[in-house]
Amino acid sequence: MAARAPTGPFPPPEALLEQPVPPELQEAQKARLREVWKQPPGWRYWSAVNNTEVGVWYTLTALAFMLVAGVLALAMRAQLSFPELSLLDADRYNQFFTMHGSAMMFLFAVPIFEAISILILPAFLGARDMPFPRLSAYGYWCFLIGGVFVLGSLLFDAAPKAGWFMYPPLATEDLGIGSDIWLLGLSFIEVASIAAAVELIVGTLKCRPPGMRVNLMPLYAWYVLVVGGMILFAFPPLIAGDFLFELQRSQDWPFFDPERGGDPLLWQHLFWIFGHPEVYIVMLPSIAIAAMVIPTVARTPIVGYSWIVLSAVGTGFLSFGLWVHHMFTTGLPAISLGFFSAASEAVVIPTGVQLFAFLATLMVGHVRPTLPMLWLAGAIAIFTLGGLTGVMVALAPFDWAVHDSYFVVAHLHYTLFGGMIFPVVAGVYYFFPFFAKRMLSERLGRWSFWLLFVGMNVTFLPMHWTGLAGMPRRVWTYPAGMGWDWVNLVSTAGAYLTAAGFLVFVWDVLRPKSDQPQIERNPWGAGTLEWTHDVPDEAWGIRSIPYVHTRYPLWEQPEMLARIDAGRYYLPDAAEMKRETLVTSVIDARPIQVQRVTGPAWITLWAAAFTGGAFILPVFKIYVLAAVCGVLAGACVIYWLWTSTAQVPEAETKDAGLGLRLPTYASGPDAVGWWGVWITMLGDATAFASLVFGFFFFWTARPDFPPEGALHAVPWAVAASAVLGAASWALTVAAREWNAAGRVAHARAALVAAPVATLLAAGAAVLAVWPLDPVAHVYPAILWALAVWLVAHLLLGAVMQLYCLAGSVFGKMTPSHDADLRNVTLFWHFAALTVLVTAAVLGIAPRLL
Ligand code: HEM
Ligand SMILES: [Cu+2]
């Protein structure tokens, strides 16, 4: 262990930083870096995994999905332009608004944040890549496959049609496969979203440049942490909800069926526990973009850095307490109405703090009116209007009046255009030269801005009116003479104007630019690290990883750029011809490891394709093949982990530059993989907690839970499952300790015994619920659901234990190279918790009820 500690000076002594690097050496270093980071040629390009390629694909795909969703909106507006038209029939209209909303939210609003972040976060942090490049690639392919599948259903007239929040009983009773496509297809994409969030969080925590303490991070990175964290806690309840929902649809387990003890409100809770934070998941990245653009435009450091960070974190927390305001009309007790109404208004405070900090920055600086700034100004104007109507609908009595009317449609589009479309376009204008090395057009940008600005107001302002005049949302047509006619026509005209604005923007992005000069480096005169990237482009990301001790290094460390270019800083070379980036400590960013990151591979694409099969085939009730796909996906993932992560390095330490020697292998909390597991498991535990919440929700909300004389889970089997699960956990911990102490034979024996205990625990869990009939009533159904969840985790845990055993036998894991075993033990801490809580719910709760 001790052999792996970093040695050498840190922070780097000034004398070392000043030493010149001989030009021949510089050229040789550059040649090696170029060779190591180059993209695979020809069609093999699509096996690339590094963040610059994957980030661009991801961004373009999300924008393309947005355009498809926009076309659906245009079709809806055409249908509504005059009363009693029948361009679209009712059924098709339902499909269109459902897919419009779902695609905008799940295929565009959230993924675009992850896409842009994957693309630029490493550059903000002076890293060469994300910590787990193959995970980003896997996430991207899942997103593409899932998105094409869900949108493709439109072509077969089979799309979901129960609205973007899929309320039961409408969606449970929907015949056809539309709702299944929504539930399974979007769950698949949510899993990919969570994977990206894990990657982004670990990247921010562990891959910052040496010296960049948390209070020096670019604000964007703070928002990545907050939004990533929110995704981690908001998506799992929805996934848990999807899981229950799909069980109801395919197996008839009655979670949302009141006749058999279920309750549709459980879905509403789970959906909005996700859905409200979702609103902030969508808005906060926009504020993050503004926080990067505004100091540059104002040519001054941001005012109130700490206040902004606190507000962002505060908004993140608050947003989880607000979901009930989407359910004001469901007949909740008055006390909770008051509470959630007040809490909804309270979010105004942190949002206001951020806004005022930006205004203050603009006031103390010397503002250059650039195109990104124009888009941001438009965003603020629109968002303010949307915010005002938001304050109105947050008042429960007003909401009763306009609920499910076009007023809400107007409100939500103002917030989404102001809070996301305009800032995202601002971000594209600002960051486009960063990755394309060419500017977008000033003239087209202005055209697009005014078309969109006027167009969206003409579209959505009249909807406040139609809403107050009583026009309900989600109607495919309306009778003449309600006073809605010409207002709707105006709306439709506005929609086409908006579309023209989008077209101009898309053309500007896609038009060939090879006759245009490449940009000068740092064209906006920004102060943050991403603009140190080379022009013309170099695939290595950053030539050498700088020592950072200011918030705006390009402004405040004037000697830095020349030193980066000269390879004067860390990792200026790729002596072993491996892709590498630095890992630093979480709070104060001391260098602790040289991380080898993975290169191009097809295996991620295969893994995504099989995962897709596992999610998509059940839509068509093809369960056996789906299971086969699941197993194959697992095999791909195992192969990819086995061949590329936690490899025993050729030497324990290496020269990282500036006299610093760093380990090439890390294990436990030093390793990025360990953090990845931790963070993933937080999300997993949240999903599990949502299922347990479901149990207690039924218990408190339903008088017949459990019903008179109900069968309970088999006590001895519950107890056996708990004991065996705990034993398996203990064996895993013992294996870790023995292995670390060099008692390899003991460790292997423990790793042989552990999966046996695990499988027995899984068997006992099944026996515990076997006599219960999940179709009969929600009580046996929720017990079955918990058991299924537990068994899936136990099976996964057994595979992990066997993976470590194989690692030990084949020399991938040794007493001093035990990263895999430590990560697996971490998984098992959570698995043990799942075992014990499940046992408590199955075994003890019925006696208390
Ligand atoms: C050209 C721009 C757009 C137009 C013309 C438009 C139009 C519409 C219309 C007419 C509806 C209501 C359908 C109905 O209730 O019958 C709707 C719903 C919705 N829109 Fe948009 N929209 C646009 C852009 C966006 C954007 C950018 C987003 C999000 C990022 C978005 C998200 C939604 C959502 C979530 C719904 C609710 C769907 C539902 O009721 O299930 N829209 N849109
Ligand atoms: Cu909300």
PDB file of N, CA, C and O in Angstrom, residues 32-72:
ATOM      1  N   ARG A  32       3.515  11.591 -29.502  1.00  0.00           N
ATOM      2  CA  ARG A  32       2.985  10.448 -28.741  1.00  0.00           C
ATOM      3  C   ARG A  32       1.552  10.700 -28.290  1.00  0.00           C
ATOM      4  O   ARG A  32       0.682   9.830 -28.427  1.00  0.00           O
ATOM      5  N   LEU A  33       1.305  11.905 -27.777  1.00  0.00           N
ATOM      6  CA  LEU A  33      -0.060  12.205 -27.327  1.00  0.00           C
ATOM      7  C   LEU A  33      -1.050  12.088 -28.482  1.00  0.00           C
ATOM      8  O   LEU A  33      -2.151  11.553 -28.347  1.00  0.00           O
ATOM      9  N   ARG A  34      -0.631  12.605 -29.633  1.00  0.00           N
ATOM     10  CA  ARG A  34      -1.508  12.579 -30.800  1.00  0.00           C
ATOM     11  C   ARG A  34      -1.841  11.135 -31.182  1.00  0.00           C
ATOM     12  O   ARG A  34      -2.986  10.777 -31.433  1.00  0.00           O
ATOM     13  N   GLU A  35      -0.808  10.305 -31.179  1.00  0.00           N
ATOM     14  CA  GLU A  35      -0.979   8.899 -31.549  1.00  0.00           C
ATOM     15  C   GLU A  35      -1.957   8.211 -30.581  1.00  0.00           C
ATOM     16  O   GLU A  35      -2.846   7.473 -30.990  1.00  0.00           O
ATOM     17  N   VAL A  36      -1.777   8.484 -29.292  1.00  0.00           N
ATOM     18  CA  VAL A  36      -2.589   7.804 -28.290  1.00  0.00           C
ATOM     19  C   VAL A  36      -4.053   8.221 -28.352  1.00  0.00           C
ATOM     20  O   VAL A  36      -4.960   7.412 -28.192  1.00  0.00           O
ATOM     21  N   TRP A  37      -4.285   9.506 -28.615  1.00  0.00           N
ATOM     22  CA  TRP A  37      -5.653  10.020 -28.536  1.00  0.00           C
ATOM     23  C   TRP A  37      -6.359  10.069 -29.873  1.00  0.00           C
ATOM     24  O   TRP A  37      -7.498  10.514 -29.954  1.00  0.00           O
ATOM     25  N   LYS A  38      -5.686   9.639 -30.943  1.00  0.00           N
ATOM     26  CA  LYS A  38      -6.324   9.820 -32.251  1.00  0.00           C
ATOM     27  C   LYS A  38      -7.586   8.954 -32.392  1.00  0.00           C
ATOM     28  O   LYS A  38      -7.707   7.902 -31.782  1.00  0.00           O
ATOM     29  N   GLN A  39      -8.489   9.457 -33.210  1.00  0.00           N
ATOM     30  CA  GLN A  39      -9.756   8.738 -33.420  1.00  0.00           C
ATOM     31  C   GLN A  39      -9.535   7.588 -34.373  1.00  0.00           C
ATOM     32  O   GLN A  39      -8.744   7.688 -35.303  1.00  0.00           O
ATOM     33  N   PRO A  40     -10.273   6.500 -34.175  1.00  0.00           N
ATOM     34  CA  PRO A  40     -10.171   5.410 -35.143  1.00  0.00           C
ATOM     35  C   PRO A  40     -10.657   5.882 -36.518  1.00  0.00           C
ATOM     36  O   PRO A  40     -11.618   6.644 -36.596  1.00  0.00           O
ATOM     37  N   PRO A  41     -10.018   5.433 -37.605  1.00  0.00           N
ATOM     38  CA  PRO A  41     -10.365   5.921 -38.938  1.00  0.00           C
ATOM     39  C   PRO A  41     -11.577   5.207 -39.523  1.00  0.00           C
ATOM     40  O   PRO A  41     -11.980   4.145 -39.044  1.00  0.00           O
ATOM     41  N   GLY A  42     -12.138   5.791 -40.582  1.00  0.00           N
ATOM     42  CA  GLY A  42     -13.198   5.144 -41.361  1.00  0.00           C
ATOM     43  C   GLY A  42     -14.418   4.837 -40.528  1.00  0.00           C
ATOM     44  O   GLY A  42     -14.764   5.579 -39.611  1.00  0.00           O
ATOM     45  N   TRP A  43     -15.064   3.709 -40.839  1.00  0.00           N
ATOM     46  CA  TRP A  43     -16.299   3.387 -40.127  1.00  0.00           C
ATOM     47  C   TRP A  43     -16.023   3.034 -38.659  1.00  0.00           C
ATOM     48  O   TRP A  43     -16.916   3.069 -37.836  1.00  0.00           O
ATOM     49  N   ARG A  44     -14.751   2.722 -38.366  1.00  0.00           N
ATOM     50  CA  ARG A  44     -14.426   2.418 -36.975  1.00  0.00           C
ATOM     51  C   ARG A  44     -14.543   3.651 -36.087  1.00  0.00           C
ATOM     52  O   ARG A  44     -14.506   3.568 -34.867  1.00  0.00           O
ATOM     53  N   TYR A  45     -14.720   4.829 -36.749  1.00  0.00           N
ATOM     54  CA  TYR A  45     -14.941   6.057 -35.992  1.00  0.00           C
ATOM     55  C   TYR A  45     -16.044   5.871 -34.958  1.00  0.00           C
ATOM     56  O   TYR A  45     -15.985   6.399 -33.854  1.00  0.00           O
ATOM     57  N   TRP A  46     -17.065   5.067 -35.320  1.00  0.00           N
ATOM     58  CA  TRP A  46     -18.219   4.920 -34.423  1.00  0.00           C
ATOM     59  C   TRP A  46     -17.912   4.084 -33.193  1.00  0.00           C
ATOM     60  O   TRP A  46     -18.759   3.904 -32.336  1.00  0.00           O
ATOM     61  N   SER A  47     -16.699   3.556 -33.124  1.00  0.00           N
ATOM     62  CA  SER A  47     -16.333   2.859 -31.881  1.00  0.00           C
ATOM     63  C   SER A  47     -15.658   3.817 -30.907  1.00  0.00           C
ATOM     64  O   SER A  47     -15.239   3.411 -29.833  1.00  0.00           O
ATOM     65  N   ALA A  48     -15.539   5.084 -31.275  1.00  0.00           N
ATOM     66  CA  ALA A  48     -14.892   6.056 -30.384  1.00  0.00           C
ATOM     67  C   ALA A  48     -15.651   6.156 -29.068  1.00  0.00           C
ATOM     68  O   ALA A  48     -16.859   5.926 -29.019  1.00  0.00           O
ATOM     69  N   VAL A  49     -14.939   6.465 -28.005  1.00  0.00           N
ATOM     70  CA  VAL A  49     -15.600   6.597 -26.712  1.00  0.00           C
ATOM     71  C   VAL A  49     -15.235   7.897 -26.008  1.00  0.00           C
ATOM     72  O   VAL A  49     -15.763   8.187 -24.948  1.00  0.00           O
ATOM     73  N   ASN A  50     -14.323   8.681 -26.575  1.00  0.00           N
ATOM     74  CA  ASN A  50     -13.897   9.818 -25.765  1.00  0.00           C
ATOM     75  C   ASN A  50     -14.908  10.945 -25.802  1.00  0.00           C
ATOM     76  O   ASN A  50     -15.760  11.031 -26.674  1.00  0.00           O
ATOM     77  N   ASN A  51     -14.821  11.787 -24.800  1.00  0.00           N
ATOM     78  CA  ASN A  51     -15.923  12.703 -24.521  1.00  0.00           C
ATOM     79  C   ASN A  51     -16.190  13.677 -25.655  1.00  0.00           C
ATOM     80  O   ASN A  51     -17.321  14.076 -25.874  1.00  0.00           O
ATOM     81  N   THR A  52     -15.160  14.053 -26.411  1.00  0.00           N
ATOM     82  CA  THR A  52     -15.427  15.036 -27.459  1.00  0.00           C
ATOM     83  C   THR A  52     -16.302  14.434 -28.552  1.00  0.00           C
ATOM     84  O   THR A  52     -17.237  15.081 -29.017  1.00  0.00           O
ATOM     85  N   GLU A  53     -16.039  13.189 -28.934  1.00  0.00           N
ATOM     86  CA  GLU A  53     -16.884  12.586 -29.978  1.00  0.00           C
ATOM     87  C   GLU A  53     -18.269  12.272 -29.422  1.00  0.00           C
ATOM     88  O   GLU A  53     -19.282  12.697 -29.969  1.00  0.00           O
ATOM     89  N   VAL A  54     -18.297  11.521 -28.323  1.00  0.00           N
ATOM     90  CA  VAL A  54     -19.588  11.116 -27.776  1.00  0.00           C
ATOM     91  C   VAL A  54     -20.429  12.345 -27.433  1.00  0.00           C
ATOM     92  O   VAL A  54     -21.641  12.384 -27.686  1.00  0.00           O
ATOM     93  N   GLY A  55     -19.787  13.376 -26.904  1.00  0.00           N
ATOM     94  CA  GLY A  55     -20.522  14.584 -26.536  1.00  0.00           C
ATOM     95  C   GLY A  55     -21.183  15.237 -27.739  1.00  0.00           C
ATOM     96  O   GLY A  55     -22.330  15.686 -27.662  1.00  0.00           O
ATOM     97  N   VAL A  56     -20.482  15.260 -28.870  1.00  0.00           N
ATOM     98  CA  VAL A  56     -21.066  15.878 -30.060  1.00  0.00           C
ATOM     99  C   VAL A  56     -22.232  15.027 -30.583  1.00  0.00           C
ATOM    100  O   VAL A  56     -23.309  15.545 -30.888  1.00  0.00           O
ATOM    101  N   TRP A  57     -22.040  13.701 -30.649  1.00  0.00           N
ATOM    102  CA  TRP A  57     -23.156  12.846 -31.113  1.00  0.00           C
ATOM    103  C   TRP A  57     -24.370  13.051 -30.224  1.00  0.00           C
ATOM    104  O   TRP A  57     -25.498  13.171 -30.692  1.00  0.00           O
ATOM    105  N   TYR A  58     -24.108  13.043 -28.939  1.00  0.00           N
ATOM    106  CA  TYR A  58     -25.175  13.133 -27.943  1.00  0.00           C
ATOM    107  C   TYR A  58     -25.952  14.433 -28.146  1.00  0.00           C
ATOM    108  O   TYR A  58     -27.187  14.456 -28.202  1.00  0.00           O
ATOM    109  N   THR A  59     -25.198  15.554 -28.284  1.00  0.00           N
ATOM    110  CA  THR A  59     -25.847  16.847 -28.432  1.00  0.00           C
ATOM    111  C   THR A  59     -26.689  16.875 -29.704  1.00  0.00           C
ATOM    112  O   THR A  59     -27.856  17.301 -29.688  1.00  0.00           O
ATOM    113  N   LEU A  60     -26.115  16.405 -30.806  1.00  0.00           N
ATOM    114  CA  LEU A  60     -26.854  16.461 -32.061  1.00  0.00           C
ATOM    115  C   LEU A  60     -28.087  15.563 -32.006  1.00  0.00           C
ATOM    116  O   LEU A  60     -29.153  15.915 -32.518  1.00  0.00           O
ATOM    117  N   THR A  61     -27.946  14.395 -31.387  1.00  0.00           N
ATOM    118  CA  THR A  61     -29.099  13.495 -31.304  1.00  0.00           C
ATOM    119  C   THR A  61     -30.212  14.124 -30.479  1.00  0.00           C
ATOM    120  O   THR A  61     -31.390  14.087 -30.874  1.00  0.00           O
ATOM    121  N   ALA A  62     -29.848  14.737 -29.347  1.00  0.00           N
ATOM    122  CA  ALA A  62     -30.881  15.358 -28.518  1.00  0.00           C
ATOM    123  C   ALA A  62     -31.565  16.487 -29.284  1.00  0.00           C
ATOM    124  O   ALA A  62     -32.793  16.632 -29.236  1.00  0.00           O
ATOM    125  N   LEU A  63     -30.784  17.268 -30.039  1.00  0.00           N
ATOM    126  CA  LEU A  63     -31.398  18.342 -30.828  1.00  0.00           C
ATOM    127  C   LEU A  63     -32.321  17.765 -31.905  1.00  0.00           C
ATOM    128  O   LEU A  63     -33.397  18.302 -32.172  1.00  0.00           O
ATOM    129  N   ALA A  64     -31.899  16.655 -32.509  1.00  0.00           N
ATOM    130  CA  ALA A  64     -32.740  16.043 -33.541  1.00  0.00           C
ATOM    131  C   ALA A  64     -34.062  15.566 -32.946  1.00  0.00           C
ATOM    132  O   ALA A  64     -35.140  15.782 -33.524  1.00  0.00           O
ATOM    133  N   PHE A  65     -34.010  14.940 -31.764  1.00  0.00           N
ATOM    134  CA  PHE A  65     -35.252  14.500 -31.122  1.00  0.00           C
ATOM    135  C   PHE A  65     -36.139  15.706 -30.816  1.00  0.00           C
ATOM    136  O   PHE A  65     -37.365  15.645 -30.917  1.00  0.00           O
ATOM    137  N   MET A  66     -35.501  16.820 -30.444  1.00  0.00           N
ATOM    138  CA  MET A  66     -36.275  18.021 -30.169  1.00  0.00           C
ATOM    139  C   MET A  66     -37.016  18.482 -31.418  1.00  0.00           C
ATOM    140  O   MET A  66     -38.188  18.863 -31.354  1.00  0.00           O
ATOM    141  N   LEU A  67     -36.336  18.405 -32.556  1.00  0.00           N
ATOM    142  CA  LEU A  67     -36.997  18.841 -33.788  1.00  0.00           C
ATOM    143  C   LEU A  67     -38.189  17.945 -34.114  1.00  0.00           C
ATOM    144  O   LEU A  67     -39.244  18.423 -34.530  1.00  0.00           O
ATOM    145  N   VAL A  68     -38.032  16.636 -33.917  1.00  0.00           N
ATOM    146  CA  VAL A  68     -39.165  15.738 -34.162  1.00  0.00           C
ATOM    147  C   VAL A  68     -40.338  16.122 -33.261  1.00  0.00           C
ATOM    148  O   VAL A  68     -41.487  16.254 -33.714  1.00  0.00           O
ATOM    149  N   ALA A  69     -40.030  16.354 -31.995  1.00  0.00           N
ATOM    150  CA  ALA A  69     -41.100  16.746 -31.070  1.00  0.00           C
ATOM    151  C   ALA A  69     -41.723  18.067 -31.507  1.00  0.00           C
ATOM    152  O   ALA A  69     -42.933  18.277 -31.351  1.00  0.00           O
ATOM    153  N   GLY A  70     -40.903  18.950 -32.072  1.00  0.00           N
ATOM    154  CA  GLY A  70     -41.417  20.219 -32.562  1.00  0.00           C
ATOM    155  C   GLY A  70     -42.358  20.035 -33.742  1.00  0.00           C
ATOM    156  O   GLY A  70     -43.389  20.696 -33.839  1.00  0.00           O
ATOM    157  N   VAL A  71     -42.013  19.104 -34.618  1.00  0.00           N
ATOM    158  CA  VAL A  71     -42.888  18.848 -35.768  1.00  0.00           C
ATOM    159  C   VAL A  71     -44.253  18.353 -35.277  1.00  0.00           C
ATOM    160  O   VAL A  71     -45.303  18.738 -35.805  1.00  0.00           O
ATOM    161  N   LEU A  72     -44.239  17.525 -34.238  1.00  0.00           N
ATOM    162  CA  LEU A  72     -45.516  17.070 -33.675  1.00  0.00           C
ATOM    163  C   LEU A  72     -46.331  18.259 -33.183  1.00  0.00           C
ATOM    164  O   LEU A  72     -47.554  18.337 -33.380  1.00  0.00           O
TER     165      LEU A  72
END
